[in-house]
Coordinates of C-alpha atoms and ligand atoms in Angstrom, one line a residue:
M91 CA -58.0 -121.4 97.4
K92 CA -60.4 -124.4 97.4
E93 CA -64.1 -124.1 96.6
Q94 CA -66.3 -126.4 98.5
K95 CA -68.9 -128.5 96.6
K96 CA -72.1 -126.1 96.9
K97 CA -75.6 -126.4 95.8
K98 CA -76.0 -124.3 92.5
I99 CA -77.2 -120.9 93.1
F100 CA -76.1 -119.0 90.3
P101 CA -78.7 -119.4 87.3
D102 CA -77.6 -120.6 84.0
D103 CA -78.1 -117.3 82.3
F104 CA -76.0 -115.3 84.9
Q105 CA -73.5 -113.1 83.4
W106 CA -70.0 -113.9 84.3
G107 CA -68.0 -111.2 82.8
V108 CA -65.0 -108.8 83.0
A109 CA -65.0 -105.1 82.3
T110 CA -62.7 -102.7 80.5
S111 CA -62.9 -99.1 79.1
A112 CA -61.3 -98.2 75.9
F113 CA -59.1 -95.3 76.9
Q114 CA -57.6 -97.0 79.8
L115 CA -56.4 -99.9 77.5
E116 CA -55.7 -98.1 74.2
G117 CA -55.5 -94.3 74.7
S118 CA -56.5 -92.0 71.9
P119 CA -54.6 -89.1 70.4
Y120 CA -58.1 -87.4 70.0
A121 CA -59.1 -87.5 73.4
D122 CA -59.2 -84.6 76.1
W123 CA -57.6 -87.0 78.6
A124 CA -54.7 -87.6 76.2
T125 CA -53.2 -84.1 77.0
W126 CA -54.7 -83.8 80.4
D127 CA -52.3 -86.2 82.2
P128 CA -48.6 -85.8 81.3
C129 CA -47.7 -89.4 82.2
L130 CA -49.7 -90.4 79.0
S131 CA -47.2 -88.6 76.7
K132 CA -44.5 -91.3 77.3
I133 CA -47.0 -94.3 76.7
P134 CA -50.0 -92.7 74.7
L135 CA -51.4 -96.1 73.4
V136 CA -51.1 -97.6 76.9
T137 CA -51.3 -101.5 76.3
D138 CA -51.8 -101.1 72.5
H139 CA -55.2 -102.9 73.0
Y140 CA -56.3 -101.0 69.7
N141 CA -53.8 -103.1 67.8
L142 CA -53.6 -106.2 70.1
F143 CA -57.3 -106.6 70.7
R144 CA -57.6 -110.0 68.7
E145 CA -55.0 -111.5 71.2
D146 CA -56.7 -109.9 74.3
L147 CA -60.2 -111.1 73.5
K148 CA -58.7 -114.7 73.3
L149 CA -57.9 -114.2 77.0
L150 CA -61.8 -113.9 77.6
K151 CA -62.2 -117.3 76.1
E152 CA -59.3 -118.7 78.3
L153 CA -61.3 -117.1 81.2
G154 CA -64.6 -118.8 80.2
V155 CA -66.5 -115.6 80.9
N156 CA -70.0 -115.4 79.0
A157 CA -70.1 -111.6 79.0
Y158 CA -67.8 -108.7 78.3
R159 CA -68.3 -105.1 79.0
F160 CA -66.1 -102.5 77.0
S161 CA -66.5 -98.9 76.1
L162 CA -66.3 -97.1 72.5
E163 CA -63.7 -94.5 72.4
W164 CA -65.9 -91.7 71.0
S165 CA -62.9 -89.6 70.1
R166 CA -61.4 -92.2 67.7
I167 CA -64.9 -92.7 66.3
Q168 CA -65.6 -88.9 65.8
P169 CA -61.9 -87.1 65.9
R170 CA -63.5 -84.0 64.6
D171 CA -67.2 -82.6 65.0
Y172 CA -68.2 -83.5 61.6
I173 CA -65.9 -86.4 60.8
W174 CA -66.7 -89.8 61.4
D175 CA -63.8 -92.4 61.2
E176 CA -65.4 -95.5 59.4
E177 CA -62.2 -97.6 60.2
A178 CA -62.8 -96.9 64.0
I179 CA -66.4 -98.0 63.7
E180 CA -65.5 -101.1 61.8
H181 CA -62.9 -101.8 64.4
Y182 CA -65.5 -102.0 67.2
Q183 CA -67.8 -103.9 65.1
E184 CA -65.1 -106.6 64.8
V185 CA -64.8 -106.6 68.5
I186 CA -68.5 -107.4 68.9
D187 CA -68.2 -109.9 66.0
I188 CA -65.4 -111.7 67.6
L189 CA -67.3 -111.8 70.9
R190 CA -70.4 -113.2 69.3
S191 CA -68.3 -115.9 67.6
Y192 CA -67.1 -116.7 71.2
H193 CA -70.6 -116.8 72.4
I194 CA -69.8 -113.9 74.8
E195 CA -72.5 -111.4 75.3
P196 CA -71.2 -107.7 74.6
M197 CA -72.1 -105.0 76.9
V198 CA -71.3 -101.7 75.2
T199 CA -70.7 -98.6 77.1
L200 CA -71.1 -95.3 75.1
H201 CA -69.3 -92.9 77.6
H202 CA -66.5 -94.0 80.0
F203 CA -65.0 -90.6 81.1
T204 CA -63.4 -89.4 78.0
H205 CA -64.5 -87.2 75.2
P206 CA -63.3 -85.9 71.9
R207 CA -61.1 -82.9 72.5
W208 CA -63.3 -80.7 70.2
F209 CA -66.4 -81.8 72.4
M210 CA -64.7 -80.8 75.7
E211 CA -63.2 -77.5 74.1
R212 CA -66.5 -76.3 72.7
H213 CA -69.3 -78.1 74.0
P214 CA -68.6 -79.3 77.6
W215 CA -71.4 -80.8 79.6
H216 CA -72.6 -77.4 81.1
R217 CA -73.4 -76.2 77.6
T218 CA -76.7 -77.0 75.9
A219 CA -75.2 -78.2 72.5
S220 CA -73.5 -81.1 74.6
I221 CA -76.9 -82.9 74.5
E222 CA -77.2 -82.8 70.6
K223 CA -73.6 -83.7 70.1
F224 CA -73.8 -86.8 72.3
L225 CA -77.2 -87.9 71.0
R226 CA -75.9 -87.7 67.3
Y227 CA -72.9 -89.9 68.3
T228 CA -75.4 -92.3 70.1
E229 CA -77.7 -92.5 67.2
M230 CA -74.6 -93.2 65.0
M231 CA -73.3 -96.0 67.1
V232 CA -76.7 -97.7 67.6
S233 CA -77.8 -97.5 64.1
T234 CA -74.2 -98.8 62.9
L235 CA -73.1 -101.4 65.2
K236 CA -74.8 -104.7 65.0
G237 CA -75.1 -107.5 67.6
V238 CA -75.4 -105.6 70.8
K239 CA -78.3 -105.9 73.2
Y240 CA -76.6 -104.5 76.5
W241 CA -76.0 -100.9 76.6
I242 CA -74.5 -98.5 79.3
T243 CA -75.0 -95.0 78.3
F244 CA -72.8 -93.2 80.9
N245 CA -70.2 -94.8 83.2
E246 CA -70.5 -93.2 86.6
P247 CA -72.3 -90.0 85.9
Y248 CA -71.8 -88.7 89.4
V249 CA -68.0 -89.2 89.1
I250 CA -67.9 -87.4 86.0
L251 CA -69.4 -84.4 87.7
L252 CA -67.4 -84.8 91.1
G253 CA -64.0 -85.0 89.1
G254 CA -64.9 -82.6 86.4
Y255 CA -67.2 -80.0 87.9
L256 CA -66.5 -80.2 91.7
E257 CA -63.1 -81.2 92.4
G258 CA -61.5 -80.0 89.2
V259 CA -59.2 -83.0 88.9
T260 CA -60.7 -84.4 85.5
P261 CA -61.6 -82.5 82.3
P262 CA -63.1 -79.9 82.2
G263 CA -61.2 -79.1 85.5
L264 CA -63.9 -76.9 87.0
R265 CA -65.0 -76.2 90.6
D266 CA -68.4 -74.7 90.0
V267 CA -71.5 -76.0 91.9
N268 CA -74.0 -74.2 89.6
R269 CA -72.4 -75.6 86.3
S270 CA -72.2 -79.1 88.0
L271 CA -75.9 -79.0 88.2
V272 CA -76.5 -77.8 84.7
A273 CA -73.9 -80.5 83.5
L274 CA -75.9 -83.2 85.6
K275 CA -79.2 -82.1 84.1
N276 CA -77.6 -82.2 80.6
I277 CA -76.3 -85.7 81.2
F278 CA -79.4 -87.0 82.6
T279 CA -81.3 -85.7 79.6
C280 CA -78.7 -87.5 77.3
H281 CA -79.2 -90.8 79.2
G282 CA -83.1 -90.3 79.0
K283 CA -83.1 -89.6 75.2
A284 CA -80.3 -92.2 74.5
Y285 CA -82.5 -94.8 76.1
D286 CA -85.3 -94.1 73.6
I287 CA -83.0 -93.8 70.7
I288 CA -81.5 -97.4 71.7
H289 CA -84.8 -99.0 72.0
Q290 CA -86.0 -97.4 68.7
Y291 CA -83.1 -99.3 66.9
V292 CA -82.9 -102.3 69.3
P293 CA -86.3 -103.1 70.6
D294 CA -85.1 -105.8 72.9
A295 CA -82.3 -103.6 74.3
Q296 CA -81.2 -103.7 77.9
V297 CA -80.2 -100.1 78.8
S298 CA -78.7 -98.7 82.1
V299 CA -76.1 -96.4 83.4
A300 CA -73.1 -97.9 85.5
H301 CA -73.5 -96.1 88.8
N302 CA -70.7 -96.0 91.3
M303 CA -72.1 -96.9 94.7
S304 CA -70.2 -97.0 97.9
V305 CA -70.8 -97.5 101.6
F306 CA -70.5 -94.5 103.9
A307 CA -69.8 -94.6 107.5
P308 CA -69.1 -91.9 110.2
W309 CA -65.3 -91.6 111.1
K310 CA -66.5 -91.7 114.8
K311 CA -69.8 -93.1 115.6
W312 CA -70.4 -91.0 118.6
N313 CA -69.9 -87.9 116.7
P314 CA -73.2 -86.3 115.4
F315 CA -71.5 -84.1 112.7
D316 CA -69.9 -87.3 111.2
R317 CA -73.1 -89.2 111.3
V318 CA -74.9 -86.2 109.5
L319 CA -72.3 -86.2 106.9
K320 CA -72.7 -90.0 106.4
K321 CA -76.4 -89.5 105.9
T322 CA -75.8 -86.7 103.5
A323 CA -73.4 -88.6 101.4
N324 CA -75.6 -91.8 101.3
Y325 CA -78.4 -89.7 100.2
F326 CA -76.6 -88.0 97.4
Y327 CA -74.2 -90.8 96.0
N328 CA -76.7 -93.9 96.4
H329 CA -80.1 -92.7 96.9
S330 CA -80.7 -89.5 94.7
I331 CA -80.0 -91.2 91.4
I332 CA -82.2 -94.1 92.3
N333 CA -85.0 -91.6 93.4
A334 CA -84.5 -89.9 90.0
F335 CA -84.9 -93.0 87.9
K336 CA -88.1 -93.5 90.0
T337 CA -89.7 -90.1 89.9
G338 CA -87.8 -87.9 87.3
I339 CA -86.8 -85.5 90.0
F340 CA -83.2 -85.1 91.1
I341 CA -83.0 -83.7 94.7
V342 CA -80.1 -81.8 96.0
K343 CA -80.2 -81.8 99.8
F344 CA -77.5 -80.2 102.0
P345 CA -77.9 -80.3 105.9
F346 CA -79.7 -77.2 107.4
S347 CA -80.8 -76.0 103.9
R348 CA -83.9 -76.2 101.8
P349 CA -83.6 -79.0 99.1
V350 CA -83.4 -78.0 95.5
E351 CA -85.4 -80.2 93.0
I352 CA -84.3 -80.5 89.4
D353 CA -86.6 -82.2 86.7
V354 CA -84.5 -84.7 85.0
P355 CA -86.2 -86.8 81.8
I356 CA -85.0 -90.4 83.2
K357 CA -88.2 -91.6 85.0
D358 CA -88.4 -95.4 84.3
K359 CA -85.6 -95.2 81.6
L360 CA -83.8 -98.2 82.8
D361 CA -84.2 -101.9 82.0
F362 CA -81.6 -103.0 84.7
F363 CA -79.3 -101.1 87.1
G364 CA -75.6 -101.4 86.7
I365 CA -73.6 -101.0 89.8
N366 CA -69.8 -100.4 90.0
Y367 CA -68.8 -101.4 93.6
Y368 CA -65.4 -101.1 95.2
T369 CA -65.1 -99.8 98.7
R370 CA -66.4 -98.1 101.8
I371 CA -65.7 -94.5 103.0
H372 CA -65.6 -93.0 106.5
L373 CA -66.3 -89.4 106.6
R374 CA -65.4 -86.8 109.2
F375 CA -66.6 -83.1 109.5
N376 CA -63.6 -80.9 109.4
P377 CA -64.1 -77.1 108.9
F378 CA -60.6 -76.8 107.2
K379 CA -61.4 -79.2 104.4
K380 CA -63.3 -78.5 101.1
M381 CA -67.1 -78.4 101.9
G382 CA -66.1 -79.4 105.4
V383 CA -65.6 -83.1 104.7
E384 CA -62.7 -85.3 105.3
L385 CA -62.7 -88.8 103.6
R386 CA -60.6 -91.6 104.9
H387 CA -60.4 -95.5 104.3
M388 CA -59.8 -97.4 107.5
D389 CA -59.3 -101.2 107.6
I390 CA -62.1 -101.8 110.2
D391 CA -62.8 -105.5 109.6
G392 CA -59.4 -106.8 108.9
H393 CA -59.7 -107.3 105.2
G394 CA -56.9 -104.8 104.4
L395 CA -56.5 -102.0 102.1
T396 CA -55.9 -102.2 98.4
N397 CA -53.1 -100.6 96.6
L398 CA -54.8 -97.5 96.2
G399 CA -55.6 -97.5 99.9
W400 CA -59.4 -98.2 99.6
E401 CA -60.9 -100.3 102.2
I402 CA -61.7 -104.1 101.3
H403 CA -65.5 -104.1 102.4
P404 CA -67.2 -107.2 100.9
R405 CA -70.3 -106.8 103.0
G406 CA -70.8 -103.3 101.5
L407 CA -71.7 -105.0 98.2
E408 CA -74.7 -106.7 99.8
K409 CA -75.8 -103.2 101.2
V410 CA -75.5 -101.6 98.1
L411 CA -77.4 -104.3 96.2
R412 CA -80.3 -104.2 98.8
Y413 CA -80.4 -100.4 98.4
A414 CA -80.5 -100.5 94.7
S415 CA -83.2 -103.4 94.8
R416 CA -85.5 -100.5 95.5
L417 CA -85.8 -99.9 91.9
N418 CA -87.5 -103.3 91.3
L419 CA -85.3 -104.0 88.3
P420 CA -82.7 -106.6 87.7
L421 CA -79.2 -105.6 89.0
I422 CA -76.0 -106.0 87.4
I423 CA -72.5 -105.6 89.0
T424 CA -71.0 -103.9 86.1
E425 CA -67.5 -103.5 88.1
N426 CA -65.8 -104.9 91.2
G427 CA -62.1 -105.4 91.4
I428 CA -58.9 -104.6 93.4
A429 CA -55.7 -102.8 92.5
S430 CA -53.0 -105.0 93.9
H431 CA -49.6 -106.4 93.0
D432 CA -50.4 -109.4 95.2
T433 CA -52.5 -112.0 93.2
E434 CA -53.5 -113.8 96.4
E435 CA -55.0 -110.7 97.6
K436 CA -57.0 -110.4 94.2
V437 CA -58.3 -114.1 94.6
K438 CA -59.3 -113.3 98.2
Y439 CA -61.2 -110.0 97.1
M440 CA -62.9 -111.7 94.2
K441 CA -63.9 -114.6 96.2
K442 CA -65.3 -112.8 99.0
H443 CA -67.4 -110.5 96.7
V444 CA -68.7 -113.4 94.7
D445 CA -69.6 -115.2 98.0
V446 CA -71.7 -112.1 98.8
V447 CA -73.4 -112.2 95.6
E448 CA -74.2 -115.7 96.2
K449 CA -75.8 -114.9 99.5
C450 CA -77.9 -112.2 97.8
L451 CA -78.8 -114.5 95.2
R452 CA -80.1 -117.1 97.9
D453 CA -81.9 -114.3 99.6
G454 CA -83.9 -113.8 96.7
L455 CA -82.2 -110.5 95.2
D456 CA -82.4 -110.2 91.3
V457 CA -78.7 -110.1 90.5
K458 CA -78.1 -111.0 86.9
G459 CA -74.4 -110.6 86.5
Y460 CA -71.0 -110.0 87.9
Y461 CA -68.2 -108.3 85.9
Y462 CA -64.7 -108.3 87.3
W463 CA -62.8 -105.1 86.8
T464 CA -60.5 -105.7 84.9
L465 CA -59.0 -108.1 82.1
I466 CA -55.4 -106.9 81.8
D467 CA -53.5 -104.0 83.7
N468 CA -54.3 -100.7 82.4
Y469 CA -54.0 -96.9 82.8
E470 CA -55.8 -95.7 85.9
W471 CA -57.2 -92.2 85.7
L472 CA -55.5 -90.5 88.6
Q473 CA -52.8 -93.0 89.6
G474 CA -51.2 -93.8 86.1
L475 CA -49.8 -97.3 85.4
D476 CA -49.2 -98.9 88.7
A477 CA -52.6 -99.6 90.0
R478 CA -52.6 -103.3 88.8
F479 CA -56.2 -104.2 88.6
G480 CA -55.8 -106.9 85.8
L481 CA -56.4 -110.5 85.8
Y482 CA -53.4 -110.6 83.5
R483 CA -50.3 -108.6 84.1
V484 CA -49.0 -106.2 81.7
D485 CA -45.4 -105.4 81.2
F486 CA -45.6 -101.7 80.0
A487 CA -42.0 -101.9 78.4
T488 CA -42.7 -105.0 76.4
L489 CA -46.5 -105.0 76.4
E490 CA -46.3 -108.6 77.1
R491 CA -49.5 -110.1 78.9
T492 CA -49.1 -112.9 81.6
P493 CA -51.8 -114.6 83.3
T494 CA -51.9 -114.0 87.3
Y495 CA -53.1 -116.6 89.5
A496 CA -56.3 -114.5 89.7
A497 CA -57.0 -115.4 86.2
T498 CA -56.8 -119.0 86.7
Y499 CA -59.0 -118.6 89.9
Y500 CA -61.7 -116.6 88.2
A501 CA -61.9 -119.3 85.6
Y502 CA -62.2 -122.1 88.3
L503 CA -64.8 -119.8 90.1
I504 CA -67.1 -119.3 87.1
Q505 CA -66.8 -123.2 86.4
S506 CA -67.5 -124.2 90.0
R507 CA -70.1 -121.6 90.8
S508 CA -72.2 -121.9 87.6
G509 CA -71.7 -125.5 86.6
M510 CA -70.5 -124.0 83.3
Ligands
BGC839 C1 -64.2 -96.7 86.9 C2 -62.8 -97.4 86.3 C3 -61.7 -97.3 87.2 C4 -62.2 -98.1 88.4 C5 -60.9 -98.1 89.4 C6 -64.3 -97.1 88.4 O1 -64.8 -96.2 89.0 O2 -65.2 -96.9 86.1 O3 -62.6 -96.6 85.0 O4 -60.6 -97.8 86.5 O5 -63.2 -97.6 88.8 O6 -60.6 -96.9 89.8

């Protein structure tokens, strides 16, 4: 795909990155998820990135990115409650050192969906002790690891709660609204306190969560029930967290009932806002479905659906960026990508979304970075090994990595848009 010569819009310090998560690349024998999904028993180390990381980090150089978001696998670092694995900590320090030697800015995620098994068995998020355990881990990481300015405390806190506490499809596998609200308060409390701990050790740190934002639409525009659902979903998924960061109050609002307010100590505990954006979701009221809601992806604008059946909706990225700009903070797209076997599709997806970022910059939005999800094919939480989000294809039998055209194209896109 040809790039036309354009006026330079992306600033020199714009973060062109890719994002990954540890467990999805390297598994862990000590993680709750290792035994949660039977598919992992056949390939517990997934891409074996834990051993092949030096080679994989070279791919970042090949791409020409100047930033890399990755996560620490808590369960490798703290395989038992009172045991810290020095080698695992040194391993992640080496990752940071390599990145620094390549002039690539590391962005470290403390929590990306997985937990040590002991944590999930004894202190899951709805128990108060979870706070102390997570903060101990945070302090250990922040006081030990050197060379990290950008920190993400939690990847997609709402997804942790939806999967683990409302739908029961991820650990701890509960369907319990009351416990989900306790867990939410505990996770937000951890974020607020972790924010302070990080700043105590790294005064110029930049801290955020990576929040999953989606665009919602009524299944049928004329249907008032579908429209109410759209509003409710948007309020919950996109707005309530922004409001909580502005006010310190999380408001749960369901149609036709009184709102519930929960104090959460996160007011102003953000230096930028990390946004993971993938898709638009259509909603329909259906009394026979859980909570009366049916979700569907529809190919409305002709951009197609991904391998996972998600609608490709680049304009939605502008919507969520504009929405998030209410925070008056720099915005970083901490994830955006497509599951596809078709590398041309990947290229189109990437180009269309980067075009939207460019438009937003031209319109004056304070967007500081774009991280493509993801570097190499990996394990996808609910779909196993066939989602193919990678710029590099992984043969899971031989573990060989092969660049796809999307990798070449991303390198080209970075160069042509940034003048790097
Ligand atoms: C998550 C990733 C996941 C990706 C694609 C994001 O919401 O942070 O871990 O692989 O979506 O589903």
